[in-house]
Structure formats: structure tokens, C-alpha cells
Coordinates of C-alpha atoms in Angstrom, one line a residue:
M1 CA -46.8 -0.1 34.2
K2 CA -46.4 3.9 35.5
L3 CA -45.9 5.0 32.5
H4 CA -48.7 3.2 30.6
R5 CA -51.4 4.3 33.6
A6 CA -49.5 7.8 33.3
A7 CA -50.8 7.7 29.5
A8 CA -54.0 5.9 30.1
L9 CA -54.7 9.2 32.0
L10 CA -53.4 11.4 29.3
I11 CA -55.9 9.6 27.3
A12 CA -59.1 9.6 29.1
A13 CA -58.1 13.5 30.2
A14 CA -57.5 14.4 27.1
S15 CA -60.8 12.7 25.2
A16 CA -63.2 14.5 28.2
M17 CA -62.4 18.0 27.8
S18 CA -62.6 18.0 23.8
A19 CA -64.1 15.7 21.7
A20 CA -61.5 15.3 19.1
A21 CA -59.0 13.1 19.3
P22 CA -55.7 14.4 20.9
A23 CA -52.3 14.5 18.9
P24 CA -50.3 11.2 19.3
D25 CA -47.1 12.8 19.9
K26 CA -48.3 14.8 22.6
L27 CA -49.7 11.8 24.3
C28 CA -46.1 10.1 23.2
L29 CA -44.2 12.7 24.9
G30 CA -46.4 12.5 27.8
C31 CA -44.2 9.7 28.5
H32 CA -40.9 9.9 27.1
D33 CA -39.2 12.7 27.3
E34 CA -37.8 14.3 24.9
K35 CA -34.8 16.6 26.8
T36 CA -32.1 13.4 25.7
A37 CA -33.5 13.5 22.4
P38 CA -35.3 16.5 21.0
F39 CA -37.5 15.4 18.7
H40 CA -39.4 18.4 17.5
A41 CA -36.2 20.1 16.5
S42 CA -34.9 16.7 14.1
V43 CA -36.5 16.1 10.7
H44 CA -38.5 13.1 11.3
S45 CA -40.8 15.1 13.4
V46 CA -43.0 16.0 10.5
L47 CA -44.1 12.8 10.3
G48 CA -44.9 11.9 14.4
C49 CA -44.2 9.7 16.5
T50 CA -46.5 6.6 14.2
G51 CA -45.1 7.4 10.8
C52 CA -42.0 5.3 12.6
H53 CA -44.1 3.2 14.7
T54 CA -46.2 2.0 12.9
D55 CA -46.7 -1.1 14.5
I56 CA -48.1 1.2 17.6
K57 CA -51.5 1.3 17.3
D58 CA -54.0 1.6 20.6
F59 CA -52.5 3.8 24.1
P60 CA -50.9 2.5 26.3
H61 CA -48.7 0.3 23.4
P62 CA -46.8 -2.6 24.2
D63 CA -43.0 -2.8 26.1
K64 CA -41.6 -4.2 23.1
V65 CA -42.0 -2.8 19.6
A66 CA -41.3 -3.7 17.2
K67 CA -37.4 -2.5 15.2
V68 CA -38.6 1.2 13.2
D69 CA -37.4 0.6 9.5
C70 CA -35.2 3.0 7.5
S71 CA -36.1 2.3 3.8
S72 CA -39.8 3.1 4.6
C73 CA -39.0 6.2 3.3
H74 CA -35.4 6.0 3.3
T75 CA -35.9 3.8 -0.7
G76 CA -32.2 5.0 -1.9
P77 CA -30.4 4.2 0.9
A78 CA -32.2 0.7 2.4
A79 CA -31.2 -0.6 -0.8
A80 CA -27.4 0.4 -1.4
L81 CA -26.5 -0.8 2.6
P82 CA -27.0 -4.7 2.6
A83 CA -24.1 -4.9 0.1
S84 CA -22.1 -2.3 2.3
V85 CA -19.5 -3.1 4.9
H86 CA -22.0 -1.1 7.6
A87 CA -24.7 -3.5 7.0
K88 CA -23.8 -6.2 10.1
A89 CA -22.2 -3.2 11.8
S90 CA -24.6 -3.2 14.2
A91 CA -28.5 -3.9 15.0
Q92 CA -29.4 -0.8 13.1
P93 CA -26.6 0.7 11.2
C94 CA -28.5 4.5 10.1
L95 CA -27.8 5.0 14.1
S96 CA -24.7 4.3 14.1
C97 CA -23.9 7.0 11.4
H98 CA -27.0 9.4 11.7
G99 CA -27.0 8.8 15.9
D100 CA -30.4 8.7 17.7
A101 CA -32.6 8.7 15.1
H102 CA -35.6 11.0 17.8
A103 CA -32.8 13.6 17.1
V104 CA -31.7 13.7 14.0
V105 CA -31.3 17.1 11.8
P106 CA -31.0 17.2 7.8
V107 CA -27.6 16.8 6.5
K108 CA -27.1 20.3 5.7
D109 CA -27.2 21.5 8.6
P110 CA -24.2 22.7 11.3
K111 CA -25.8 19.6 13.6
S112 CA -26.2 17.3 12.0
T113 CA -23.0 14.4 12.6
V114 CA -22.8 13.2 8.6
F115 CA -22.3 17.4 8.4
P116 CA -18.5 17.7 6.3
T117 CA -17.0 18.9 9.8
N118 CA -18.8 16.5 11.9
L119 CA -18.1 13.6 8.9
P120 CA -14.8 12.4 10.5
R121 CA -15.5 12.6 14.3
T122 CA -18.7 10.6 13.4
C123 CA -16.5 8.1 11.4
G124 CA -13.6 8.2 13.9
T125 CA -16.1 6.5 16.9
C126 CA -15.0 3.5 15.0
H127 CA -12.1 4.1 12.5
G128 CA -9.9 5.4 15.2
D129 CA -11.0 3.3 18.0
K130 CA -7.5 1.6 18.5
K131 CA -9.1 -2.1 19.6
F132 CA -11.1 -1.5 16.9
A133 CA -8.1 -1.0 14.8
Q134 CA -6.6 -3.8 15.9
Q135 CA -9.3 -6.6 15.6
H136 CA -9.9 -5.1 11.6
N137 CA -6.2 -5.1 11.4
Q138 CA -6.5 -1.6 10.3
P139 CA -4.7 1.6 10.5
D140 CA -5.7 4.4 13.2
V141 CA -7.0 5.6 10.0
Y142 CA -8.7 8.6 11.8
S143 CA -5.7 10.2 13.3
Q144 CA -4.1 10.0 10.0
Y145 CA -6.7 11.7 7.2
M146 CA -7.0 14.8 11.0
D147 CA -3.1 15.0 9.9
S148 CA -3.6 14.9 6.3
I149 CA -3.7 18.6 3.8
H150 CA -7.9 17.4 3.6
G151 CA -7.9 16.7 7.6
F152 CA -6.7 20.4 7.6
A153 CA -8.6 22.0 4.4
L154 CA -11.8 21.2 6.3
T155 CA -10.3 21.3 10.5
Q156 CA -8.4 24.3 10.6
D157 CA -9.6 26.4 7.2
G158 CA -13.0 25.4 8.1
L159 CA -13.5 24.4 3.9
L160 CA -16.9 22.4 3.4
V161 CA -15.5 21.1 -0.6
A162 CA -12.2 19.7 1.4
A163 CA -12.5 16.0 1.0
T164 CA -14.5 13.9 3.9
C165 CA -14.2 10.5 4.4
S166 CA -18.0 9.8 2.3
S167 CA -16.3 11.9 -0.5
C168 CA -14.0 8.7 -1.2
H169 CA -15.7 6.6 0.1
G170 CA -19.3 6.9 -0.5
S171 CA -22.0 7.4 1.9
H172 CA -24.6 3.8 1.7
D173 CA -22.6 2.4 -0.6
I174 CA -19.5 2.0 0.7
L175 CA -17.3 -1.2 -0.5
P176 CA -14.7 -2.7 0.3
S177 CA -11.4 -1.9 -2.0
G178 CA -11.0 -5.4 -3.5
N179 CA -14.7 -5.4 -4.9
P180 CA -14.4 -3.7 -7.8
K181 CA -17.9 -1.4 -8.0
S182 CA -15.5 0.1 -4.9
R183 CA -15.1 3.5 -5.6
V184 CA -11.2 3.3 -3.6
N185 CA -9.9 0.0 -6.1
P186 CA -7.3 0.9 -7.5
A187 CA -8.8 1.1 -11.5
N188 CA -11.3 2.6 -9.8
V189 CA -8.9 5.4 -8.0
P190 CA -8.1 8.0 -10.6
A191 CA -11.7 8.5 -11.0
T192 CA -12.6 8.6 -7.7
C193 CA -9.7 11.7 -6.8
G194 CA -10.9 13.1 -10.6
T195 CA -14.6 14.3 -9.0
C196 CA -12.3 17.0 -7.1
H197 CA -9.7 17.3 -9.0
Q198 CA -10.3 17.2 -12.5
G199 CA -7.3 18.7 -13.9
I200 CA -5.0 16.2 -12.4
Q201 CA -7.2 13.4 -13.7
Q202 CA -7.2 14.1 -16.9
Q203 CA -3.0 15.0 -16.9
Y204 CA -2.9 11.8 -15.0
D205 CA -4.9 10.1 -18.1
A206 CA -2.9 11.7 -21.0
G207 CA 0.5 9.6 -18.8
I208 CA 1.4 6.4 -19.4
H209 CA 0.6 5.7 -16.2
G210 CA -3.1 6.5 -16.8
Q211 CA -2.6 5.1 -20.2
A212 CA -1.4 1.6 -18.3
L213 CA -4.2 1.7 -15.8
Q214 CA -6.6 1.9 -18.8
K215 CA -5.2 -0.4 -20.7
G216 CA -6.0 -3.1 -17.7
N217 CA -2.6 -2.8 -15.6
T218 CA -3.9 -3.7 -12.5
Q219 CA 0.3 -2.3 -11.0
A220 CA -0.5 0.8 -12.7
P221 CA 0.3 3.2 -10.0
V222 CA -2.5 5.5 -9.6
C223 CA -3.2 8.1 -7.1
T224 CA -2.9 6.7 -3.7
T225 CA 0.6 4.8 -4.5
C226 CA 2.2 8.5 -4.5
H227 CA -0.1 10.0 -2.0
T228 CA -1.4 7.6 -0.1
A229 CA -4.8 7.7 1.0
H230 CA -5.6 9.0 3.7
Q231 CA -1.6 10.4 5.0
I232 CA -1.9 12.8 1.9
G233 CA 0.6 15.8 2.6
N234 CA 1.0 19.3 1.4
V235 CA 3.2 18.8 -2.5
R236 CA 4.4 22.0 -1.5
E237 CA 6.1 21.6 2.0
A238 CA 10.1 20.0 2.0
A239 CA 8.3 16.5 3.6
F240 CA 6.5 15.7 1.1
K241 CA 9.7 16.7 -1.9
L242 CA 12.2 15.6 -0.2
Q243 CA 10.3 12.2 -0.3
T244 CA 9.1 11.5 -3.6
N245 CA 12.6 10.3 -4.8
A246 CA 12.0 7.3 -3.1
T247 CA 8.4 6.6 -4.1
C248 CA 8.9 7.2 -7.1
G249 CA 11.7 5.0 -6.3
N250 CA 9.7 2.1 -4.9
C251 CA 8.8 1.2 -8.6
H252 CA 11.4 2.2 -10.6
K253 CA 14.6 1.0 -8.1
E254 CA 16.9 0.9 -11.1
R255 CA 16.6 4.7 -12.0
H256 CA 16.5 5.7 -8.5
G257 CA 19.6 4.3 -8.3
T258 CA 21.8 5.1 -10.8
Y259 CA 20.0 9.3 -10.0
S260 CA 21.2 8.6 -5.6
D261 CA 24.4 8.6 -8.1
T262 CA 23.9 11.8 -9.3
F263 CA 24.6 15.4 -8.7
H264 CA 21.1 16.3 -8.0
G265 CA 20.3 12.9 -6.3
Q266 CA 23.6 13.8 -3.4
V267 CA 22.6 16.9 -2.9
S268 CA 18.8 15.3 -2.2
L269 CA 19.6 13.2 0.0
L270 CA 21.3 16.0 1.9
G271 CA 18.0 17.4 1.7
S272 CA 18.7 20.5 -0.8
Q273 CA 15.1 21.7 -1.9
E274 CA 16.3 23.4 -4.9
A275 CA 17.7 19.9 -6.4
A276 CA 15.9 18.5 -9.2
R277 CA 13.4 15.5 -7.8
C278 CA 11.7 13.4 -11.1
W279 CA 9.3 15.2 -11.2
D280 CA 10.7 18.5 -11.9
C281 CA 11.7 16.4 -15.7
H282 CA 9.1 14.2 -16.1
R283 CA 6.2 15.7 -14.7
P284 CA 4.3 14.7 -11.2
H285 CA 0.6 13.4 -14.0
N286 CA 1.4 13.5 -17.3
I287 CA 4.3 11.3 -17.9
L288 CA 5.1 10.2 -21.0
P289 CA 8.7 8.5 -22.3
A290 CA 11.1 9.8 -23.9
S291 CA 9.7 8.4 -27.5
D292 CA 6.7 10.5 -27.5
P293 CA 7.1 14.2 -28.6
K294 CA 5.1 16.2 -26.1
S295 CA 7.0 14.5 -23.3
S296 CA 9.6 16.2 -21.3
I297 CA 12.5 14.4 -22.0
A298 CA 12.0 14.5 -25.9
K299 CA 14.6 15.5 -27.2
A300 CA 13.3 18.0 -28.3
N301 CA 12.4 19.6 -25.6
L302 CA 14.7 18.9 -23.2
I303 CA 16.1 22.5 -23.3
Q304 CA 13.3 24.1 -22.1
T305 CA 13.6 21.0 -18.8
C306 CA 16.9 21.9 -18.0
G307 CA 16.6 25.3 -18.7
K308 CA 13.4 25.3 -16.1
C309 CA 16.5 24.8 -13.1
H310 CA 19.4 26.0 -15.4
P311 CA 18.9 29.4 -17.4
G312 CA 21.4 29.6 -20.6
A313 CA 21.1 25.4 -21.3
N314 CA 21.8 24.6 -24.7
A315 CA 22.2 20.9 -27.1
S316 CA 25.4 20.2 -25.0
F317 CA 24.6 21.1 -21.8
V318 CA 21.6 18.7 -22.2
S319 CA 23.6 16.0 -23.9
Y320 CA 24.4 14.8 -20.2
S321 CA 22.7 12.3 -19.7
P322 CA 21.0 11.9 -16.1
H323 CA 20.7 8.2 -15.5
A324 CA 23.6 6.9 -16.7
D325 CA 24.7 3.2 -15.5
P326 CA 28.9 3.3 -14.7
H327 CA 28.1 -1.3 -14.2
N328 CA 26.5 -1.0 -17.8
A329 CA 28.9 -1.5 -20.2
Q330 CA 27.4 -2.7 -23.2
T331 CA 25.2 0.6 -22.9
Y332 CA 27.4 2.8 -21.3
P333 CA 31.0 1.4 -22.5
W334 CA 33.9 4.5 -21.8
L335 CA 31.5 5.6 -18.4
H336 CA 32.5 1.9 -17.4
A337 CA 36.1 2.1 -18.7
S338 CA 36.6 4.8 -16.7
S339 CA 34.5 3.7 -13.8
I340 CA 36.8 1.0 -13.9
F341 CA 40.2 3.0 -14.2
M342 CA 39.3 5.4 -11.6
N343 CA 38.2 2.6 -9.2
L344 CA 42.0 0.6 -9.6
L345 CA 42.9 3.9 -9.6
L346 CA 41.2 4.9 -6.2
A347 CA 42.4 1.2 -4.6
S348 CA 46.1 1.7 -5.6
V349 CA 46.8 5.0 -4.4
L350 CA 45.0 3.3 -0.8
G351 CA 46.9 0.4 -1.2
F352 CA 50.4 1.9 -1.4
F353 CA 49.8 4.1 0.8
A354 CA 47.8 2.4 3.4
L355 CA 51.2 -0.4 3.1
H356 CA 53.6 3.1 3.2
T357 CA 51.6 3.5 6.8
L358 CA 51.9 -0.2 7.9
M359 CA 55.7 0.3 6.7
W360 CA 56.4 3.0 8.8
F361 CA 55.5 2.1 11.4
I362 CA 57.4 -1.8 11.2
R363 CA 60.5 0.3 11.2
S364 CA 59.2 2.4 14.1
R365 CA 58.4 -0.4 16.2
A366 CA 61.9 -1.7 15.4
E367 CA 63.0 1.4 16.2
H368 CA 61.3 2.1 19.4
L369 CA 62.6 -1.4 20.3
K370 CA 66.0 -1.1 19.9
D371 CA 66.6 2.7 21.5
A372 CA 65.0 0.8 24.5
K373 CA 67.8 -2.1 23.9
E374 CA 70.8 0.3 24.3
G375 CA 69.4 2.3 27.2
R376 CA 69.3 -0.8 29.2
S377 CA 73.7 -1.9 27.5
N378 CA 74.0 1.9 29.2
S379 CA 72.5 1.2 32.9

């Protein structure tokens, strides 16, 4: 009631001082302190208080006023929001992201809650909360993003072009990944990543993985299959290189097994960064089968491919089969036979020495007992 009386006094005083009515904002701010929400610095200040609170016609106004309808001005976002996962996130989902309506600044203002450098923290208020993550069965994507190459580029290097949450998920029409229209639906992920990595997308689309996806194969690998969604590492760092073979092996289990038996595979498992990995031979994005003349592993291109690491490679050198399987007698009969021979030879040698050691132990034990018996007899 004190606020209402103060407003009434302001109106009466202003009317007495001037024949013209005072600005409504001045009347509002006489009661509503601007300290916590600097309205005059807000993007909404040009609208005036009653520009948003359209139900207020008289002063003082009722205690309860109608909820502000943002869609009266923001028709585009309002049309997209109902289908978004955030539509029912709160009573006023707009304010959850944009902050106090009385202090909203333009999105290009570094103080804006949705300015690129601030957006991850804004999204992180929910998606970085452990209770929220458990409730929605989600990982702590905020921490994952902040530790990723995108997060470092944005927060450490200050690159405003670095991908943020909205770069991949959108701003207002954020849809669940299972929705075919979602930017992060597997079928759409290459195009989403391609908004920044256009050259890589072109290579991917030309490769066997991209071709499979375009034909409707929903199991075809996409960007997030190999790079993950939020924990995207730097492809030039050792940590990423050392895990790439296992990543490819998630789909190509048989090939990964035969690779692991080779010199390249063994040295790679020991932590070498120089050993050839899957993408050194098959290329990382424009992967093509050996039957394709443009493939890096096509017979006509093998000398060039192997020559990147082995200068002087020739036709004899590249005849080596990096995925030969000694268990496949039909495709590799000589390798299969030699593998059996070597296994039998190894077993026989080890068996012979095991038998020799056992017999030596028995004789040694017998000699020890004999000496002990003779010693007792002499005493």
C-alpha cells in the first residue's frame, strides 16, 4: 500500500507542476527501484514500461499484473519455441536464457547472457548442474564442452567464431536428437558441423561414410561418432592420435584385430605417435574402398600412400598386406599354414624344455634324497 500511495503522490505532484502528463517510465521507476535491473541500459528501454506491460492502464496498478507476452515483438523465436525442448522448461523460458527482462542487452553486447563468451555459462546453469543431469539422464555436458577444443578456443583464445551451444543446437528451435529435424540428429550432424568445417564436410560427403548416410544408412558414422559431441579433442594432440585406432575399431572390429597384430599396431599400442594409424592410410574423411581409383589404398596409389612414411617404397614394398589374417585359410593359405607351423614349433620347443626341466627337477630331488639318506647311515 505504501508503494501505491507513493505512486499516487508522484502522479498528483507531476500533474500540478505541468499541464502535460509525465512520462510513464518516470512514474514506474519512482516505486520500482532500478538498482537491481538497470532498465535504461536495457534493449527494452525504448519500449517503455507499458510497452511490455500492456495490461497496465492506470496508476497505481493492481498487485498482480499479467505475464509479459514476448511474442508480441519476437514473433520468430516465439513461433519456434513451442516445439523446443525448452518450451516447458519454466514459466517464462525466455528469461531463463536472456536473464532479467529489465536488464536484457543486445545479443552482440559482451554483457549479454547469450553473447558467445557467456553462452556456455548460461546453458551451464542447467546443463552443468549434477542434479539436473541425473534427473534427465544426461552427462555434465558443460564441463565436457569447456574442456574441449571448442571450449578452449572460445574461453582461452577468445575466438568468437568458435562453436558454442547454439552453433550446434540452435537458439530457439532446439529439438531432441531423435527428432529428424534436429540439428544434432545423426542424419543432420555433417551439415551442422559443416557450417564451420565446410571443407571437411565436402570430403566426408565424398567418402564411403558420407555416401552411406546419403543413401539412408542410419548406422553410418558421422562427425560425432569419431569426435564425440562435446568432448572434442585437438586432432593434432597425442591423446587424440593414440585413441583413433580404437575408435575405428568400434565398427571395424575384424580389421582392428588384424592391424593390432602388425608392426604398426604393436608399436602404436606402446604409445608411438609416429606409427601409421588407420587414417594415415585410409585418410580421415574422404575414405574410399580399394576398388575406387580415387582411394588412397587403390593399387595404383599405394606407393604414394606408403611413401609418405617410407621414402623409396616400390611395388614390392607395397605388396605387403597390412590386414592379413592368419586364421583365414581360404584367403591366406600360406600364411595360415606358416602360422600353424610356427605355433606347433613354439609349442614343441616350450614343451621340450618344460619336460626337460621337470625331469631335471625329479633327478635333482632324487639325488638330494639319496645324499640325505647316505648321510644319516654314515652317522
